[in-house]
Structures are given as structure tokens and as C-alpha cells.
C-alpha positions as a printed Julia matrix, in Angstrom:
363×3 Matrix{Float64}:
   0.0     0.0     0.0
   1.21    3.49   -0.77
   1.67    6.42    1.59
  -1.94    7.62    1.67
  -3.26    4.11    2.38
  -1.88    3.58    5.86
  -4.94    2.07    7.51
  -4.39   -1.15    9.41
  -7.78   -2.45    8.26
  -7.72   -5.46    6.02
  -9.47   -5.75    2.7
 -12.43   -8.11    3.23
 -11.62  -11.76    2.77
 -13.09  -13.57   -0.2
 -14.54  -17.05   -0.01
 -13.11  -19.75   -2.24
 -14.97  -20.93   -5.31
 -14.31  -21.45   -8.99
 -15.2   -19.2   -11.89
 -18.35  -20.17  -13.71
 -18.51  -21.02  -17.39
 -21.39  -19.12  -18.98
 -21.17  -20.85  -22.34
 -23.82  -23.4   -21.38
 -26.62  -20.88  -20.99
 -29.67  -21.73  -23.06
 -29.91  -18.15  -24.22
 -26.33  -16.96  -24.62
 -25.99  -13.33  -25.63
 -22.49  -12.14  -26.48
 -23.63   -8.51  -26.5
 -25.22   -8.68  -23.08
 -22.27   -7.13  -21.29
 -23.1    -3.84  -23.01
 -26.39   -3.14  -21.27
 -29.36   -2.24  -23.43
 -30.53    0.69  -21.32
 -33.75    1.15  -23.32
 -34.83   -2.36  -22.43
 -33.35   -2.18  -18.95
 -35.17    1.04  -18.04
 -38.44   -0.37  -19.33
 -37.98   -3.63  -17.48
 -36.56   -2.33  -14.22
 -37.22    0.76  -12.18
 -35.69    4.02  -13.31
 -33.95    4.37   -9.98
 -30.5     4.08   -8.52
 -30.02    0.4    -9.41
 -29.18    1.29  -13.01
 -26.69    3.9   -11.79
 -25.21    1.38   -9.38
 -24.69   -1.18  -12.14
 -23.07    1.51  -14.26
 -20.74    2.3   -11.36
 -19.71   -1.36  -11.12
 -19.03   -1.47  -14.85
 -16.96    1.71  -14.57
 -14.93    0.31  -11.68
 -14.45   -2.96  -13.55
 -13.1    -1.0   -16.51
 -10.61    0.72  -14.22
  -9.5    -2.62  -12.82
  -8.99   -4.25  -16.22
  -7.2    -1.31  -17.83
  -3.42   -0.98  -17.74
  -3.45    2.74  -18.54
  -2.48    5.47  -16.11
  -3.18    9.2   -16.09
  -0.58   11.03  -18.19
   1.14   14.14  -16.9
  -0.4    17.29  -18.38
   0.52   20.92  -18.84
  -1.17   23.35  -16.44
  -2.92   22.78  -13.13
  -6.47   22.69  -14.54
  -6.37   20.5   -17.66
  -9.39   19.11  -19.48
 -10.12   15.76  -17.82
 -10.61   12.82  -20.18
  -9.83    9.13  -20.59
  -8.84    7.08  -17.58
  -8.72   10.18  -15.36
 -12.34   10.99  -16.12
 -13.46    7.41  -15.45
 -11.66    7.32  -12.1
 -12.96   10.71  -10.98
 -16.52    9.78  -11.93
 -16.22    6.56   -9.94
 -14.86    8.44   -6.93
 -17.59   11.07   -7.31
 -20.27    8.37   -7.24
 -18.66    6.87   -4.14
 -18.92   10.21   -2.33
 -22.32   11.36   -3.53
 -24.4     8.17   -3.6
 -23.22    5.89   -0.78
 -26.83    5.15    0.25
 -27.42    3.0    -2.85
 -25.17    0.33   -1.36
 -27.56   -0.14    1.57
 -29.23   -3.55    1.78
 -27.11   -5.15   -0.96
 -24.33   -7.69   -1.02
 -21.64   -5.99   -3.06
 -19.38   -7.44   -5.69
 -15.9    -7.89   -4.19
 -14.61   -5.44   -6.79
 -16.8    -2.68   -5.36
 -15.93   -3.61   -1.79
 -12.24   -3.14   -2.51
 -12.75    0.05   -4.5
 -14.86    1.57   -1.7
 -12.34    0.62    0.96
  -9.45    2.16   -0.97
 -11.52    5.25   -1.79
 -12.27    5.77    1.91
  -8.54    5.57    2.63
  -7.81    8.07   -0.15
 -10.34   10.66    1.01
  -9.24   10.27    4.63
  -5.68   11.18    3.66
  -6.09   13.59    0.73
  -8.48   16.58    0.26
  -9.65   15.7    -3.23
 -13.02   16.8    -4.62
 -13.72   14.78   -7.79
 -16.58   17.06   -8.86
 -14.38   20.15   -8.71
 -11.58   18.44  -10.62
 -14.01   17.39  -13.34
 -15.29   20.98  -13.49
 -11.68   22.22  -13.76
 -11.93   24.36  -10.64
  -9.52   22.18   -8.67
  -6.12   20.85   -9.81
  -5.78   17.35  -11.25
  -3.5    15.58   -8.8
  -2.09   13.08  -11.24
   0.45   11.43   -8.95
  -2.02   10.71   -6.14
  -4.65    9.34   -8.51
  -2.1     7.11  -10.24
  -1.04    5.74   -6.86
  -4.67    4.95   -6.17
  -4.99    3.11   -9.5
  -1.84    1.12   -8.79
  -3.09    0.05   -5.36
  -6.54   -0.81   -6.67
  -5.21   -2.96   -9.51
  -2.79   -4.7    -7.19
  -5.7    -5.51   -4.86
  -7.92   -7.03   -7.54
  -5.12   -8.85   -9.36
  -5.23  -11.68   -6.85
  -6.68  -15.22   -6.76
  -8.98  -14.12   -3.94
 -10.66  -11.55   -6.17
 -11.32  -14.02   -8.99
 -12.7   -16.55   -6.54
 -15.06  -13.99   -5.02
 -16.2   -12.85   -8.46
 -16.84  -16.45   -9.43
 -19.1   -16.95   -6.41
 -21.32  -14.06   -7.46
 -21.34  -15.15  -11.09
 -22.34  -18.67  -10.1
 -25.48  -17.46   -8.31
 -26.44  -15.2   -11.21
 -25.9   -17.85  -13.88
 -27.7   -20.5   -11.84
 -30.81  -18.34  -11.6
 -30.62  -17.32  -15.26
 -30.24  -20.9   -16.49
 -33.02  -22.1   -14.21
 -35.41  -19.39  -15.41
 -34.61  -20.03  -19.07
 -35.22  -23.77  -18.74
 -38.46  -23.03  -16.98
 -39.69  -20.89  -19.89
 -38.59  -23.51  -22.43
 -40.49  -26.25  -20.56
 -43.64  -24.12  -20.47
 -43.51  -23.75  -24.26
 -43.08  -27.5   -24.57
 -46.32  -27.92  -22.64
 -48.39  -25.01  -24.03
 -48.62  -23.85  -27.65
 -49.3   -20.27  -26.57
 -48.51  -18.38  -23.39
 -50.12  -15.11  -22.37
 -47.19  -13.39  -20.65
 -48.21  -10.76  -18.1
 -45.62   -8.52  -16.48
 -46.52   -6.58  -13.32
 -44.19   -4.68  -10.99
 -45.64   -4.54   -7.48
 -44.51   -2.4    -4.56
 -45.88   -0.22   -1.75
 -47.4     3.24   -1.55
 -45.61    6.36   -0.3
 -46.43    5.89    3.38
 -46.25    2.1     3.58
 -42.91    1.74    1.81
 -41.09    3.69    4.53
 -41.95    1.13    7.2
 -42.43   -2.14    5.34
 -39.79   -4.72    6.26
 -38.18   -7.45    4.22
 -40.08  -10.02    6.29
 -43.42   -8.34    5.54
 -42.56   -8.07    1.86
 -41.81  -11.79    1.75
 -45.0   -12.63    3.65
 -47.1   -10.58    1.21
 -45.55  -12.31   -1.79
 -46.16  -15.74   -0.25
 -49.76  -14.78    0.48
 -50.24  -13.66   -3.13
 -49.22  -17.03   -4.56
 -50.97  -18.99   -1.83
 -54.26  -17.19   -2.47
 -53.83  -17.51   -6.24
 -54.49  -21.26   -5.97
 -58.12  -20.59   -5.05
 -58.77  -17.33   -6.94
 -60.54  -17.42  -10.3
 -58.35  -14.56  -11.5
 -55.47  -17.05  -11.63
 -57.56  -19.99  -12.85
 -55.45  -20.48  -15.99
 -52.09  -19.5   -14.48
 -49.49  -22.09  -15.5
 -46.28  -20.49  -14.2
 -44.56  -17.46  -12.8
 -41.14  -15.89  -12.17
 -40.47  -13.23   -9.55
 -37.53  -11.1    -8.44
 -37.34   -9.0    -5.28
 -35.31   -5.79   -5.35
 -34.64   -2.83   -3.09
 -34.34    0.82   -4.04
 -34.08    4.0    -2.0
 -37.16    5.37   -3.76
 -39.41    2.33   -4.06
 -37.8     0.38   -1.23
 -38.78   -3.31   -1.39
 -40.59   -4.27   -4.59
 -41.11   -7.18   -6.96
 -40.81   -7.69  -10.7
 -43.15  -10.5   -11.72
 -43.84  -12.52  -14.85
 -47.14  -14.43  -14.87
 -47.64  -17.12  -17.53
 -51.2   -18.04  -18.49
 -52.45  -20.7   -20.88
 -52.9   -18.72  -24.08
 -55.6   -21.08  -25.31
 -57.79  -20.04  -22.37
 -56.98  -16.39  -21.67
 -56.83  -13.14  -23.65
 -56.64   -9.41  -22.84
 -53.24   -9.25  -21.17
 -53.47   -5.53  -20.36
 -56.74   -6.01  -18.48
 -55.41   -9.08  -16.69
 -52.25   -7.27  -15.6
 -54.37   -4.45  -14.17
 -56.58   -6.9   -12.28
 -53.52   -8.61  -10.77
 -52.15   -5.23   -9.73
 -55.44   -4.26   -8.11
 -55.6    -7.61   -6.32
 -52.13   -6.96   -4.88
 -53.09   -3.42   -3.88
 -56.52   -4.03   -2.38
 -56.57   -7.65   -1.22
 -52.98   -8.6    -0.39
 -51.74   -5.32    1.1
 -55.08   -3.85    2.28
 -54.65   -0.73    0.16
 -51.0    -0.16    1.06
 -49.61   -1.5    -2.19
 -49.17   -0.07   -5.66
 -48.26   -1.53   -9.04
 -47.07   -0.85  -12.56
 -48.84   -2.49  -15.52
 -45.99   -3.25  -17.92
 -48.32   -4.77  -20.54
 -50.01   -1.39  -20.91
 -46.64    0.15  -21.85
 -45.41   -2.24  -24.53
 -43.99    0.6   -26.62
 -41.22    0.99  -24.03
 -39.68   -2.37  -24.88
 -36.9    -2.6   -27.45
 -37.63   -6.33  -27.83
 -41.18   -7.24  -26.92
 -41.62  -10.44  -24.94
 -44.93   -9.88  -23.13
 -48.48  -10.4   -24.33
 -49.45  -13.44  -26.39
 -46.36  -15.49  -27.29
 -46.61  -18.59  -29.51
 -44.29  -21.58  -29.35
 -43.0   -20.86  -32.9
 -42.57  -17.08  -32.56
 -38.79  -16.79  -32.2
 -38.73  -13.0   -31.98
 -41.2   -12.82  -29.1
 -39.49  -15.71  -27.33
 -36.13  -13.99  -27.55
 -37.65  -10.83  -26.09
 -39.14  -12.86  -23.26
 -35.89  -14.7   -22.53
 -33.94  -11.46  -22.63
 -36.42   -9.92  -20.2
 -36.11  -12.87  -17.84
 -32.34  -12.67  -18.03
 -32.33   -8.98  -17.13
 -34.0    -9.92  -13.86
 -31.08  -12.13  -12.91
 -28.2   -10.3   -14.6
 -27.87   -7.61  -11.94
 -27.02  -10.29   -9.39
 -23.67  -10.77  -11.09
 -22.67   -7.37   -9.72
 -25.05   -6.48   -6.9
 -27.16   -8.88   -4.86
 -30.0    -7.99   -2.52
 -29.25   -8.87    1.08
 -32.29  -10.34    2.87
 -32.57  -11.45    6.52
 -32.16  -15.14    7.34
 -30.75  -15.85    3.88
 -34.12  -15.05    2.34
 -34.58  -15.64   -1.39
 -34.7   -12.73   -3.81
 -35.63  -14.86   -6.84
 -38.15  -17.6    -7.44
 -40.35  -19.38   -9.98
 -43.12  -21.93  -10.2
 -42.69  -25.67  -10.47
 -41.55  -27.09  -13.8
 -44.27  -28.97  -15.7
 -43.54  -32.68  -15.42
 -42.52  -34.61  -18.49
 -45.74  -36.6   -18.24
 -47.68  -33.35  -18.72
 -46.04  -32.51  -22.03
 -48.12  -33.13  -25.16
 -47.88  -36.55  -26.8
 -47.12  -37.12  -30.45
 -44.49  -35.62  -32.67
 -42.31  -33.15  -30.72
 -42.39  -29.52  -31.75
 -39.23  -28.13  -33.33
 -38.81  -24.62  -32.0
 -37.86  -22.05  -34.62
 -35.85  -20.2   -31.99
 -32.31  -21.54  -32.22
 -31.48  -19.87  -28.9
 -33.96  -22.22  -27.25
């Protein structure tokens, strides 16, 4: 550690595991690392989670780069390149620390935050002012920070910790994809309904993770005897936490398309059931099916077994729900689950006769 990193605190230990191989995903997308923010913003909340993922990607870029900040003429140079990326990452660390609350952080971010705290404790640097060219660019200090950060992450412990997070993300993604594939093997058409459910302004400030979990369990327990869900054949859910919405769920409901129509109406009825019956008026919801124009690749509504484009949109949407876990995972009490799905249809339930050949090569 260099002179401004004199703390006796240790960088958090990483648990041992092996890196996961993602090549066996059913729906493998080589371009997925470059997030499709149009789709992401339509699928997820427009809150700090997107910014947090962007911060992780920025920090990862800093870790993987070998470049350092070049010496420049003058005290207030135009900031660009690796200097700009580092200052933006440090600025985020200072201005938005609350977004880390309630989440298990990627080891990369843990180490970056620890080193950043050491830096700011020893050096009076204001990243915002440097970016605005009202404070000098302290090239030497920032390069020392980069050197320490890269030395910290260039260890077996870092790769093992990263592999642990990737394993959980890929496991959920693969499981969800297989689940969707099996549903299409059983049903020729699925009416896919997407509803985001949360809590109103007053309730969300006091609702706990335990209550959120209990409400979700009650929703699916009651669905077994409610005519609204009479033709429900599957579901996928993901719990998330945001400083604005607090605890909330993203949910896919799969209905037998041979029995049910009017996905927009059905999504609204599910949302109202959550609001009025499950949460006694404390809940709120967002009807995604009523906003289909927001999706770059549509995967909700009526989806047929041989419609490759709609299936790809659906699989991409499902994968977005699990992708964030590769970087940031929600921390729930008592090792509570943040992701779940219905039971897979048994092989005996699949139609007899000549098997369907899906036109979607990704499936």
C-alpha cells in the first residue's frame, strides 16, 4: 500500500470458489455485457439500481485497464480518458453511498470503496471540482490509487469472489430459461403478463423485508383458489430494493394462451388484487403490458411456441431480472430468497405425439 493508504484495516476476505462457465446458458448473448438501457429502463425501475450497475461497470473497466493518467501541462487540464473514469467513480462513491444499503456488493466494489475511503481520509480531493476544472488534477495521487486498486484485484482471492457471485447469477438465469422452455413444450401459446408490485408512499417507509416476503407468499398462496389465476401455469419473480421504491417485486405471470386473452386487463386486475386484497390498500403496481412501446424487444403479451422473436424478447427480459445479481445482490434477513419461480411442468404433462421443433435456435 502506498503512503496515503496507511490504515491497518484489512481488505475483506473472499470465499473460495471457482469461476463459472457461462457458455452453457440456453440463451447466450455475447452482447449482453453492453447493457441495453432502453430495455433495462423499461424492465426495471428508473432508480439508482441502473446507476449502481453503471458504477460497477466503470470500476471494472478501471480494474482491467493498464493505462495510467498522463502528466499534463497546467494545473487545470481538461479531464478525459482514464482520469475521467476514475474521478466519476470516486464522485459516485462520495455522492451516492446510500445506494449500497441492503445489498451484497461485488468484491470489486468492496475493494474500491475501501481504498476510496482511505484516499479521502488522507487527501483533500473533490472529484466534482476536478471534473469541473476548478480544482487541480493531482495526477500522482490518482495514479497511486490506480496502482493500489489494480494490485488488490489482481489476486486469486478476487477471482474466486467474483466467481461466487457469477455462479449465483448464472444458476438463476439458467433455471429461469429452462423453466420458460419447458412451459412452451407444454403449451402452444402463453399469455405473458408482467406486473411490478410495490408499496405506496407511506407504507414503503416502514415495510420490512419479512413483511414483503409474507405478502408475496400470500399472493401465490391465495392464487391457488382465486378465479383470477384460474389459468395460471407459471410465474417468475424477483425481489429488489431501491431507495425510492424500497422493497418491490418484478413479476412474470404465464397463463395458458388457449384459455386467456386481454393481457393488459389481466395485468391491471392482478395489480389491483395486490393493492386491495394482499396489502389492504398499502400497495401499488405498474402495468408493464399497458406500456409495450417501451420495450426494445417485446416479450410480453401473447407469445406462440413458434414465434422466435417474441421468445427472444421474453428470454432477454427474464435474463435482465437475474443479470444484476452478477454485480449487486440484494441482502435479505435469514438468507431469504430474492428470486423464485413456479414448479416445472412434469414430463408426463407434455403433449404426446411428434415433438415440436422450435424455430428459436437460442432455445
